[in-house]
Amino acid sequence: GEQLVESGGGPVQAGGSLRLSCRASGFDLEDSGIGWYRRTAGNECELVALIGDEGSTVYGDFAMGRFAISLDNAANTGDLLMDSLSGEDTAVYYCAAGFPFSTYLRRRKCDVCSPTACGVQYWGQGTQVTVSS
């Protein structure tokens, strides 16, 4: 079947780095794009970063200059490298794929963290990232 499987979450010290990975099966990320959303402690759901199927990248304002998203088409895997982490980055991170074709329809915020609310086809199980000082 079609699924996304995440790995790489866990505890990290403030100022440290963490890499999240997301492996797709049953479909090609090259054709769907890949991204990450996160659900914060305040229960907000926000876009962290995405690579569209046309190759464009989008980052949340908080992620600019600190996070980097990448896509390995051969491995059908996407990575999110996060640097200079702070307590505000503590959240559940969800891998997402199958973004709308129109860039205008790609949501930076969702009412809740779910594929329907975020307007994507595929959704991972979520991985907890906890940043401690």
GROMACS .gro file of C-alpha atoms in nm:
model
  133
    1GLY     CA    1   0.000   0.000   0.000
    2GLU     CA    2   0.090   0.368  -0.009
    3GLN     CA    3   0.251   0.495   0.305
    4LEU     CA    4   0.506   0.727   0.462
    5VAL     CA    5   0.731   0.609   0.742
    6GLU     CA    6   0.925   0.859   0.947
    7SER     CA    7   1.235   0.816   1.157
    8GLY     CA    8   1.486   1.028   1.343
    9GLY     CA    9   1.287   1.207   1.612
   10GLY     CA   10   1.374   1.209   1.981
   11PRO     CA   11   1.527   1.427   2.251
   12VAL     CA   12   1.793   1.686   2.171
   13GLN     CA   13   1.969   1.963   2.360
   14ALA     CA   14   1.895   2.326   2.277
   15GLY     CA   15   2.135   2.448   2.012
   16GLY     CA   16   2.174   2.099   1.873
   17SER     CA   17   2.076   1.939   1.544
   18LEU     CA   18   1.848   1.659   1.438
   19ARG     CA   19   1.770   1.491   1.107
   20LEU     CA   20   1.427   1.352   1.030
   21SER     CA   21   1.377   1.108   0.744
   22CYS     CA   22   1.064   1.002   0.562
   23ARG     CA   23   1.050   0.701   0.334
   24ALA     CA   24   0.766   0.656   0.088
   25SER     CA   25   0.635   0.329  -0.049
   26GLY     CA   26   0.369   0.264  -0.309
   27PHE     CA   27   0.418   0.596  -0.489
   28ASP     CA   28   0.701   0.820  -0.607
   29LEU     CA   29   0.797   1.130  -0.413
   30GLU     CA   30   0.941   1.275  -0.732
   31ASP     CA   31   0.585   1.303  -0.864
   32SER     CA   32   0.416   1.410  -0.542
   33GLY     CA   33   0.654   1.639  -0.358
   34ILE     CA   34   0.730   1.598   0.011
   35GLY     CA   35   0.707   1.816   0.317
   36TRP     CA   36   0.679   1.835   0.692
   37TYR     CA   37   0.418   1.982   0.922
   38ARG     CA   38   0.443   2.007   1.296
   39ARG     CA   39   0.196   2.021   1.582
   40THR     CA   40   0.330   2.242   1.857
   41ALA     CA   41   0.271   2.228   2.232
   42GLY     CA   42   0.010   2.499   2.180
   43ASN     CA   43  -0.168   2.264   1.937
   44GLU     CA   44  -0.095   2.477   1.633
   45CYS     CA   45  -0.031   2.295   1.306
   46GLU     CA   46   0.216   2.469   1.079
   47LEU     CA   47   0.415   2.395   0.768
   48VAL     CA   48   0.783   2.341   0.839
   49ALA     CA   49   0.908   2.293   0.483
   50LEU     CA   50   0.813   2.135   0.153
   51ILE     CA   51   0.955   2.052  -0.187
   52GLY     CA   52   0.689   2.060  -0.455
   53ASP     CA   53   0.676   1.816  -0.743
   54GLU     CA   54   0.796   2.102  -0.964
   55GLY     CA   55   1.105   2.140  -0.743
   56SER     CA   56   1.024   2.462  -0.559
   57THR     CA   57   1.087   2.480  -0.185
   58VAL     CA   58   0.889   2.659   0.084
   59TYR     CA   59   0.988   2.709   0.446
   60GLY     CA   60   0.799   2.830   0.747
   61ASP     CA   61   0.932   3.164   0.868
   62PHE     CA   62   1.069   3.000   1.183
   63ALA     CA   63   1.259   2.745   0.972
   64MET     CA   64   1.435   2.984   0.738
   65GLY     CA   65   1.811   2.965   0.776
   66ARG     CA   66   1.795   2.682   1.030
   67PHE     CA   67   1.620   2.392   0.856
   68ALA     CA   68   1.689   2.231   0.521
   69ILE     CA   69   1.465   1.992   0.332
   70SER     CA   70   1.600   1.753   0.072
   71LEU     CA   71   1.469   1.479  -0.153
   72ASP     CA   72   1.648   1.166  -0.273
   73ASN     CA   73   1.447   1.041  -0.569
   74ALA     CA   74   1.650   0.722  -0.606
   75ALA     CA   75   1.585   0.621  -0.245
   76ASN     CA   76   1.231   0.767  -0.250
   77THR     CA   77   1.316   0.940   0.077
   78GLY     CA   78   1.299   1.294   0.203
   79ASP     CA   79   1.503   1.442   0.486
   80LEU     CA   80   1.463   1.742   0.711
   81LEU     CA   81   1.783   1.865   0.872
   82MET     CA   82   1.717   2.093   1.169
   83ASP     CA   83   1.990   2.309   1.326
   84SER     CA   84   2.004   2.554   1.615
   85LEU     CA   85   1.705   2.392   1.779
   86SER     CA   86   1.524   2.565   2.065
   87GLY     CA   87   1.244   2.473   2.301
   88GLU     CA   88   0.997   2.631   2.060
   89ASP     CA   89   1.080   2.358   1.811
   90THR     CA   90   0.943   2.092   2.045
   91ALA     CA   91   0.656   1.937   1.852
   92VAL     CA   92   0.527   1.629   1.677
   93TYR     CA   93   0.660   1.638   1.320
   94TYR     CA   94   0.454   1.481   1.041
   95CYS     CA   95   0.581   1.388   0.699
   96ALA     CA   96   0.339   1.475   0.420
   97ALA     CA   97   0.324   1.412   0.046
   98GLY     CA   98   0.090   1.465  -0.245
   99PHE     CA   99   0.060   1.842  -0.230
  100PRO     CA  100  -0.185   2.035  -0.447
  101PHE     CA  101  -0.058   2.112  -0.796
  102SER     CA  102  -0.123   2.482  -0.744
  103THR     CA  103   0.131   2.641  -0.512
  104TYR     CA  104  -0.144   2.877  -0.390
  105LEU     CA  105  -0.331   2.584  -0.239
  106ARG     CA  106  -0.038   2.458  -0.032
  107ARG     CA  107  -0.125   2.542   0.325
  108ARG     CA  108   0.115   2.703   0.568
  109LYS     CA  109  -0.123   2.648   0.858
  110CYS     CA  110  -0.390   2.386   0.919
  111ASP     CA  111  -0.678   2.379   1.165
  112VAL     CA  112  -0.552   2.045   1.290
  113CYS     CA  113  -0.261   1.826   1.187
  114SER     CA  114  -0.429   1.581   0.951
  115PRO     CA  115  -0.401   1.512   0.578
  116THR     CA  116  -0.751   1.645   0.514
  117ALA     CA  117  -0.700   1.968   0.706
  118CYS     CA  118  -0.361   2.025   0.542
  119GLY     CA  119  -0.485   1.933   0.195
  120VAL     CA  120  -0.237   1.655   0.118
  121GLN     CA  121  -0.280   1.297   0.000
  122TYR     CA  122  -0.030   1.115   0.221
  123TRP     CA  123   0.058   1.150   0.587
  124GLY     CA  124   0.310   0.989   0.819
  125GLN     CA  125   0.252   0.861   1.169
  126GLY     CA  126   0.435   1.151   1.332
  127THR     CA  127   0.758   1.164   1.530
  128GLN     CA  128   0.816   1.353   1.853
  129VAL     CA  129   1.099   1.603   1.877
  130THR     CA  130   1.173   1.732   2.226
  131VAL     CA  131   1.428   2.010   2.274
  132SER     CA  132   1.556   2.063   2.627
  133SER     CA  133   1.772   2.340   2.769
   0.00000   0.00000   0.00000
